[in-house]
Amino acid sequence: MIEPVGVGVRCEGVVHIYPASGEGLDDVVALRGIDLDVDPGEFVSLLGPSGSGKSTVLGLLAGMLRPSAGRVLIGPHDIGRMAPRSLARLRGSVVALVLQNPSRNLLAYATVRQNVAFAAGPSGKSSDELLSRLGLAALADRVTGRLSGGEQQCVAIAAALSSGAQLVLADEPTSQLDAVSRKHVMELLAQVHAEFGCTVVLVTHDASVAARSPRTVTIRDGRVGSEGVHGREYAVVGQDGSLQLPPELFEEFPPGTLLEVRRDGREITFVPRSEESS
Amino acid sequence: MLILRLALRAIRWRAAASAAVFVVAVVAIFAATVGPIYLHAVDETVLARHLKDASLSQRDVLVSRDSEVGYRGVDWDAQVQGLAGQFAHDHLFARPLSEEQVGVVYGGAQPLTSEVASVQDLCVHVRIIRGRCVSGNSTGETLISANTAAAEHLTVGGTLATTTTTGVAIRLRVVGVYRPVAPGGSFWEPWDLFQFGQPGPANQAAPGDASFVTSAALSSRVQRVSETLSANVALLPEDVGYDDIGELRTTIAHVNATVAHLSYRAGTADTSSVAAVTTSLPTILDETAHETSLARTLVTVATAQLALLAMFLLYAVVANTTRAQGPEVALAKLRGRRAGSVLLQSLAQPVALVLAAAPVAALLAWIVVRLLAARLLGHPVDVAFPPAAYGVAALGVVGGVLAAVVAAYRIVVTPVGALMRLGAATPGSPTALLVADAAAVTIAVAGLIALEEGGVLDSGNPNPLSVLAPTLLAVAAAVVALRLLPFLARQLVRWTRDSRWLATFLAVRQLLRRPAEARAMLLVAVAVSIAAFAVATWAYSRHNRSLRALNSAGAHTVLIVRPGAGVYDLRTAVDRADPGGHSMAVAYTNVDGLPPLIAVDTARFASVGAWVPGNSSNTLASVLHGLGARVAPVTVTGTRLRLHVDLIRHPSQPVHLAVNFSEPNHNQAVRTVAPVVPGTGSYDISLPSACASGCRVAALDLTANTPAHLASRTQVSEIDAVIGASVRSDGGWRPVMSFEDHTRWRGDGKGQVVIGTAGKSLSLDVRQVSGSLWPSVVSAAIPTALPAVVASAQAGVEEGNQIQSIEAVGLDRQSVFVDGLFRAVTLPEVGRNGVMVDFGTALAAMNQTAAATTQYQVWLSSSAPSDMAARLARQHVYVQRTIHSATYLSALDDSGPAFADSLFLLSALAATVLAIGATAVGRVLSVRRRGYELAALEAVGVSPRTLRRATAAEQGSVFGIGLLVGLAAGLVGSRLALPSTPVFVDTSTGPPLVLGLPWALLAALTIGMVVVFVVVSFAIARVVELSATPSQLRGAQQ
């Protein structure tokens, strides 16, 4: 019996810059100050277009990257201060990563059972029990390289759980899957979240996928743009007081537009200068 | 265990890649292992041949001692048996067989000198034809041979009366008559007991066969007769392996040490007083060791280079395979597996493949050598797996494991983020690569310096740096080419960027983008250099063995001939038999203590005789010209000679004129005109009958008898005369023109002679030296000393290395002096000890008929008529024996160094396969890796044909540059390495090494490589087409 337990995640003013990789190229500022709190056991989707920085956030949470500035906390662990060996231990016990490409989550030549055992490590949980709980027992003896993409992702999720991870990070797990497989994988993630109680952070560019999670955080241009909770969209006030407009308003009010902020009780209104004049 | 199970699954899953690694590992370890196995087979073959060629007396051990009459201090028989018994425990020797014998003379009807002998196991090795064998401890019985029975009129029951050399009578009762079984066989060979019918010394009784008695019969007489006690220990050559040489030497040394100890105890330094241990086994083993050491150096060179290439390739393949596991390693790190587990995971597959390959490769090497050994070595031989092969195979495994460890380490220490970003391609550090390249160039330069200064050997052992220098040179040259390639590629990119040469542009762009792929050039360069080196070495070796064989024989074919009656100048007969000039008359003398002399027909030598470039500092043409006769002889043909003498000045005594003639058979004849009256006169003398067909005037002697009472006084008398001559032939008189030419004459050097011309006559002024000694006027055609070429070793033994006056033996077996005008390293047939002169000059120097010991030969070139023997027979020259240079070549080809050369050919073949295989595999792998890129290019409109041409141009340039670099490096390496290789340094008997480039072979090798490469490229072009498909676009994204 696997004990359900999750771990919280906290990002405080996280900045990450990728150094230039060639002549004539500039450094890339992927994150410009991310503030994010994920409660233990919460299921959060990070939504954003390509290049918004969401995968960078995931990389930081997985300990594969170190923040250029700010702090990343996985439970009590400050990722930026941890030694590589400690990070490796963290990945082996607390954090599990599910990659976008299903085949890269698994050893293609090994069976499902062997992949789960490989991920579990020496202290590993029972592969058969886990597979059975996740409804994957029928695939136990099949070679993962011959499974479909959806099946592979499901096995990847099982492998991620086998080490007893408290935080499951999924990087666009459904982007390469068809609709049916996508649904299946999302259902499994929900099951994992519900049954095992682990914290799930899912990165996606697909709003429909993000809608399946209770909470959605939108990342735009390296910042948290908005959050969606129980179907309602909220703009997030940044540490510096900045606020990102929803995308549809961004088109109407491009950068440089002057907006007067009016407050009436708990309502806040933004009036463009031209309207004010009239 | 999970890691290991996963590794095995991975190997099966990636069957093609795993097979590639496995095959390369097998090839690499095979290449390294085949050398020691082959060398061991060579060692065994060389040893077996030496043992087989040696006579029984040379390879067996004979311990012997003569007993001392009346001496009671030592049991000599026990001593001999004890020494021989030390071999009894050695499985390489047969049981010692003892023998005692006493020299006797049979006193019967026919005195015969023989032995009364006791031989162990006698009765098994004789066939009793009458009576029985001697047995037990009988002291009065004897078994005689059938020859003895017939000669002495003896039969069973009769008495054999013998007397020892010291006069002791021994009478024995005949109990049987025998014939020996296999008298020339191994049992009887040590003792030579059957000599009936053989010629013996003069004034002694004829030799006979031994009569046999029991050991007791001799023991009972040991105080009265001197016996020779011996024990023969036969070597069992079929049981002797090369690894037993040490044991053999130890056993013999131990016996000799025992003898020395016994002689010390006996108070004498003369070990023969204890016993004589006679064997040539140590010499046989020394010769074997020398020959195998020559082979060992060559095999080491061949194997080391091929092993280096194979390891290089193995390293590349294993490292690539290990790096290809990058995503799996990244996954393991993502899953938090510990470093040790990650390392094990990355090593498990390649190490498992290498470990699996090792026994397969070793077995394959053994099988290949076993299959080829008989053919390459020309003898059946047991092919074993020597300890050295185990060691080398282990080194191969270590090399492969090391490659995996180095590649795995880089992956393991790479952060997981970088691993995941870069996928399977983990870039090498440019600095590390530069350091590695610089190290390669430095080591190559060091190797070349070591080779140039020290040669291949270092204190008798192969110097590793020198041995690998040619290969390292190829590596260094390829490294330099690789470093220069980007500059060239950039220029080509600029030229082709907007041109219609799209394929070229794509190719050079790829070389520029992925310089790591161009590193395959290193492999190609090394492989080609090995192939070129191997082909050059094989060609050099074979060519020089041919030259040695030719030099040993003298010419392509040598006929030992006997000139028949009337053949006094073999050259004439040869000229008539073969007007085409493909044969040559030769005479050869060899007398102990004096250098061998060989007289050749210098007019034909150039096209027939063996002479290699570099044999002399003078050209062959100048040598032959210098040896030739300068002055024609004075010949007369007729029945009478009329001498017209004008005696101008003379002493008071009567003057005599003697004409010395040399007949065609070199018999000397003298005709004297005495007295010659003062003033003018004509004198007729009859010529020797042989002069009817022509003879030579050897000398004119103008003398005057000195009265006895004046003989002891020193006085100078002078004879001044003018002499002309006419000869009668065909009914008329003709002047002898030679008497009109003073240059045809000279003094004999024993006094003052002035020779001039007076009209049509010879003007002579001779002065008596002392007593009755008058100098002669000699035909200038008779040299004072024969102009000669002196061989190097002969010159070395002459005092002060002066070759101007060397005593030799002429064709008449008389002493003759040769004047060394030229030096040569070696001379045909005689080798490095001897002199070579002109045939005609040697004939002219003869003072009497040819000696029976002079050997006459006719040398034939390869173009000589095939019926030369018949042609010569028609000229009354009869062939007695034929020697072919091919026989010498066959013996040289049956030697250790020649066996090693065969390995070079295999090495060349293997290197060629590796070079082409590496390039082809590289192309396939490159195409597979770039499947997405190629598919994208095709999707945007680049034709498949252009893509094929681009990849072909890319790989072709890698192969082409590698080919050129490798060829150059291989040839330079061979020119540097070969002269210092022992087999070529050891030219104590042969001609100087000829180093020319085997252009034809190299061209064939190059063309062959290019053709095979093109064919293979076409064959895998389909892979390119199949790879560049739209489906690759999706697959590449994965």
XYZ file of N, CA and C in Angstrom, chain B residues 611-722:
336
model
N 74.277 -9.369 -60.119
C 74.957 -8.153 -59.661
C 73.874 -7.158 -59.309
N 73.792 -6.760 -58.056
C 72.705 -5.861 -57.666
C 73.209 -4.427 -57.635
N 72.355 -3.484 -57.839
C 72.744 -2.077 -57.722
C 73.274 -1.811 -56.318
N 74.318 -1.029 -56.272
C 74.881 -0.727 -54.961
C 75.910 -1.733 -54.492
N 76.153 -2.739 -55.309
C 77.130 -3.748 -54.918
C 78.550 -3.184 -54.928
N 78.787 -2.177 -55.756
C 80.103 -1.558 -55.812
C 79.917 -0.076 -56.027
N 80.926 0.682 -55.607
C 80.843 2.117 -55.851
C 81.087 2.430 -57.313
N 81.596 1.473 -58.079
C 81.798 1.643 -59.522
C 80.642 0.976 -60.253
N 80.368 1.497 -61.428
C 79.307 0.867 -62.210
C 79.774 -0.494 -62.698
N 78.825 -1.333 -62.983
C 79.160 -2.669 -63.469
C 79.942 -2.574 -64.781
N 79.524 -1.657 -65.613
C 80.201 -1.538 -66.904
C 81.668 -1.193 -66.718
N 81.960 -0.280 -65.809
C 83.359 0.089 -65.599
C 84.125 -1.053 -64.948
N 83.470 -1.788 -64.091
C 84.133 -2.940 -63.462
C 84.502 -3.973 -64.526
N 83.532 -4.313 -65.361
C 83.785 -5.341 -66.369
C 84.862 -4.877 -67.348
N 84.793 -3.609 -67.667
C 85.808 -3.086 -68.585
C 87.179 -3.168 -67.947
N 87.248 -2.844 -66.654
C 88.528 -2.880 -65.967
C 89.109 -4.269 -65.821
N 88.241 -5.270 -65.759
C 88.728 -6.635 -65.574
C 89.216 -7.242 -66.877
N 88.670 -6.749 -67.970
C 88.931 -7.402 -69.249
C 90.378 -7.281 -69.695
N 90.719 -8.189 -70.553
C 92.080 -8.187 -71.096
C 92.291 -6.955 -71.950
N 93.486 -6.357 -71.800
C 93.753 -5.135 -72.534
C 94.619 -5.383 -73.757
N 95.319 -6.444 -73.654
C 96.259 -6.702 -74.748
C 95.960 -8.074 -75.332
N 95.932 -8.116 -76.617
C 95.691 -9.387 -77.282
C 96.942 -10.252 -77.181
N 96.770 -11.548 -77.125
C 97.940 -12.415 -77.034
C 98.689 -12.469 -78.369
N 99.920 -12.940 -78.267
C 100.727 -13.161 -79.462
C 100.463 -14.589 -79.905
N 99.843 -14.714 -81.054
C 99.474 -16.060 -81.499
C 100.192 -16.396 -82.795
N 100.471 -17.652 -82.914
C 101.040 -18.160 -84.167
C 100.264 -19.417 -84.558
N 100.003 -19.517 -85.837
C 99.294 -20.688 -86.326
C 100.074 -21.224 -87.522
N 100.610 -22.357 -87.335
C 101.403 -22.911 -88.453
C 102.261 -24.056 -87.978
N 103.235 -24.391 -88.820
C 104.067 -25.545 -88.502
C 105.504 -25.149 -88.151
N 105.943 -23.986 -88.701
C 107.317 -23.567 -88.423
C 107.317 -22.076 -88.157
N 108.336 -21.706 -87.397
C 108.502 -20.279 -87.088
C 109.898 -19.878 -87.499
N 109.984 -18.837 -88.284
C 111.296 -18.338 -88.709
C 111.559 -17.051 -87.959
N 112.657 -17.030 -87.259
C 113.012 -15.853 -86.470
C 114.124 -15.114 -87.176
N 113.922 -13.846 -87.435
C 114.932 -12.987 -88.049
C 115.587 -12.196 -86.941
N 116.848 -12.552 -86.638
C 117.509 -11.976 -85.469
C 118.693 -11.159 -85.924
N 118.732 -9.939 -85.422
C 119.920 -9.092 -85.638
C 120.531 -8.875 -84.261
N 121.586 -9.669 -83.998
C 122.200 -9.593 -82.680
C 123.208 -8.458 -82.699
N 122.862 -7.406 -82.013
C 123.666 -6.187 -82.099
C 124.732 -6.178 -81.014
N 124.307 -6.453 -79.805
C 125.274 -6.413 -78.718
C 125.093 -7.680 -77.937
N 126.168 -8.229 -77.457
C 126.065 -9.488 -76.748
C 127.325 -9.705 -75.932
N 127.195 -10.525 -74.907
C 128.421 -10.853 -74.170
C 129.256 -11.818 -74.982
N 130.332 -12.169 -74.407
C 131.239 -13.035 -75.146
C 130.706 -14.449 -75.242
N 129.904 -14.823 -74.290
C 129.389 -16.194 -74.340
C 128.356 -16.306 -75.455
N 128.141 -17.526 -75.897
C 127.131 -17.715 -76.932
C 125.755 -17.324 -76.425
N 124.987 -16.748 -77.308
C 123.640 -16.274 -76.974
C 122.640 -17.319 -77.437
N 121.707 -17.589 -76.561
C 120.605 -18.487 -76.908
C 119.303 -17.687 -76.979
N 118.449 -18.113 -77.882
C 117.111 -17.507 -77.965
C 116.092 -18.627 -77.786
N 115.304 -18.542 -76.705
C 114.262 -19.552 -76.463
C 112.900 -18.913 -76.642
N 112.062 -19.615 -77.356
C 110.676 -19.154 -77.538
C 109.771 -20.090 -76.738
N 109.047 -19.515 -75.775
C 108.108 -20.306 -74.962
C 106.721 -20.232 -75.591
N 106.159 -21.387 -75.823
C 104.818 -21.465 -76.405
C 103.836 -21.987 -75.356
N 102.636 -21.494 -75.437
C 101.543 -22.022 -74.613
C 100.532 -22.631 -75.568
N 100.401 -23.945 -75.465
C 99.492 -24.635 -76.371
C 98.043 -24.381 -75.965
N 97.121 -24.695 -76.840
C 95.714 -24.475 -76.496
C 95.316 -25.098 -75.165
N 95.915 -26.228 -74.818
C 95.579 -26.845 -73.529
C 96.466 -26.323 -72.414
N 97.184 -25.210 -72.724
C 98.026 -24.526 -71.748
C 99.267 -25.303 -71.387
N 99.493 -26.379 -72.110
C 100.776 -27.036 -71.970
C 101.835 -26.067 -72.451
N 102.967 -26.051 -71.761
C 104.038 -25.135 -72.155
C 105.083 -25.909 -72.964
N 105.501 -25.302 -74.025
C 106.544 -25.930 -74.850
C 107.614 -24.883 -75.154
N 108.841 -25.319 -75.307
C 109.945 -24.381 -75.548
C 110.686 -24.823 -76.797
N 111.015 -23.839 -77.613
C 111.909 -24.101 -78.753
C 113.076 -23.137 -78.628
N 114.277 -23.681 -78.769
C 115.469 -22.870 -78.528
C 116.308 -22.763 -79.785
N 116.731 -21.563 -80.013
C 117.704 -21.344 -81.091
C 119.046 -21.112 -80.404
N 119.977 -22.016 -80.663
C 121.282 -21.856 -80.012
C 122.403 -22.397 -80.906
N 123.508 -21.692 -81.082
C 123.678 -20.317 -80.637
C 123.142 -19.342 -81.672
N 122.866 -18.109 -81.193
C 122.488 -17.045 -82.114
C 123.767 -16.326 -82.479
N 124.072 -16.332 -83.787
C 125.362 -15.765 -84.208
C 125.251 -14.243 -84.184
N 126.337 -13.597 -83.912
C 126.322 -12.128 -83.963
C 125.968 -11.652 -85.358
N 125.295 -10.532 -85.377
C 124.873 -9.970 -86.649
C 123.509 -10.517 -87.042
N 123.186 -10.436 -88.290
C 121.852 -10.800 -88.769
C 121.801 -12.268 -89.154
N 120.706 -12.897 -88.782
C 120.525 -14.299 -89.156
C 119.065 -14.688 -89.081
N 118.741 -15.764 -89.783
C 117.372 -16.302 -89.718
C 117.433 -17.718 -89.176
N 116.527 -18.002 -88.338
C 116.550 -19.300 -87.689
C 115.157 -19.904 -87.762
N 115.078 -21.125 -88.260
C 113.785 -21.815 -88.350
C 113.643 -22.763 -87.174
N 112.489 -22.713 -86.562
C 112.187 -23.695 -85.521
C 110.850 -24.320 -85.843
N 110.765 -25.603 -85.490
C 109.465 -26.256 -85.705
C 108.553 -25.933 -84.527
N 107.356 -25.663 -84.871
C 106.375 -25.339 -83.834
C 105.804 -26.623 -83.241
N 105.365 -26.583 -81.989
C 104.642 -27.730 -81.442
C 103.445 -28.045 -82.329
N 103.129 -29.311 -82.415
C 102.059 -29.737 -83.329
C 100.738 -29.037 -83.018
N 100.498 -28.690 -81.745
C 99.235 -28.033 -81.400
C 99.132 -26.675 -82.048
N 100.301 -26.097 -82.441
C 100.268 -24.769 -83.036
C 99.685 -24.788 -84.442
N 99.504 -25.941 -84.971
C 98.881 -25.990 -86.293
C 97.481 -25.372 -86.232
N 96.848 -25.472 -85.082
C 95.529 -24.839 -84.942
C 95.623 -23.562 -84.139
N 96.811 -23.188 -83.805
C 97.012 -21.916 -83.119
C 97.508 -22.089 -81.709
N 98.587 -21.420 -81.398
C 99.063 -21.390 -80.015
C 99.625 -20.015 -79.733
N 99.991 -19.806 -78.512
C 100.419 -18.478 -78.106
C 101.908 -18.485 -77.837
N 102.515 -17.347 -78.139
C 103.911 -17.160 -77.749
C 103.876 -16.523 -76.382
N 104.357 -17.249 -75.387
C 104.268 -16.763 -74.031
C 105.428 -15.847 -73.684
N 106.647 -16.227 -74.163
C 107.813 -15.436 -73.770
C 108.954 -15.673 -74.723
N 109.849 -14.682 -74.770
C 111.104 -14.814 -75.485
C 112.202 -14.673 -74.452
N 113.150 -15.624 -74.504
C 114.271 -15.561 -73.566
C 115.558 -15.421 -74.327
N 116.184 -14.303 -74.181
C 117.537 -14.106 -74.714
C 118.497 -14.296 -73.560
N 119.315 -15.328 -73.658
C 120.227 -15.625 -72.561
C 121.609 -15.931 -73.105
N 122.561 -15.841 -72.202
C 123.919 -16.258 -72.532
C 124.459 -16.994 -71.340
N 125.034 -18.139 -71.559
C 125.526 -18.925 -70.428
C 126.653 -18.209 -69.735
N 126.617 -18.183 -68.454
C 127.697 -17.601 -67.647
C 128.638 -18.716 -67.228
N 129.971 -18.572 -67.445
C 130.896 -19.620 -67.022
C 130.776 -19.844 -65.534
N 131.017 -21.041 -65.137
C 130.852 -21.401 -63.741
C 131.728 -20.572 -62.828
N 132.925 -20.236 -63.261
C 133.833 -19.520 -62.363
C 133.404 -18.061 -62.208
N 132.518 -17.645 -63.066
C 132.031 -16.266 -62.967
C 130.609 -16.194 -62.379
N 130.080 -17.360 -62.082
C 128.670 -17.367 -61.669
C 128.434 -16.594 -60.382
N 129.456 -16.631 -59.498
C 129.225 -15.968 -58.202
C 129.528 -14.491 -58.260
N 130.041 -14.031 -59.328
C 130.379 -12.625 -59.412
C 129.186 -11.841 -59.917
N 129.064 -10.649 -59.346
C 127.999 -9.752 -59.840
C 128.517 -9.033 -61.062
N 127.902 -9.247 -62.173
C 128.305 -8.556 -63.372
C 127.091 -8.267 -64.217
N 127.232 -7.310 -65.035
C 126.113 -6.931 -65.892
C 126.503 -7.239 -67.326
N 125.710 -8.130 -67.871
C 125.891 -8.377 -69.301
C 124.633 -7.939 -70.002
N 124.792 -7.613 -71.234
C 123.658 -7.048 -71.962
C 123.546 -7.710 -73.307
N 122.316 -7.975 -73.722
C 122.051 -8.493 -75.065
C 121.093 -7.511 -75.729
N 121.513 -7.065 -76.854
C 120.711 -6.105 -77.603
C 120.438 -6.729 -78.966
N 119.173 -6.975 -79.248
C 118.860 -7.660 -80.505
C 117.582 -7.111 -81.082
N 117.440 -7.310 -82.380
C 116.204 -6.997 -83.088
C 115.676 -8.313 -83.632
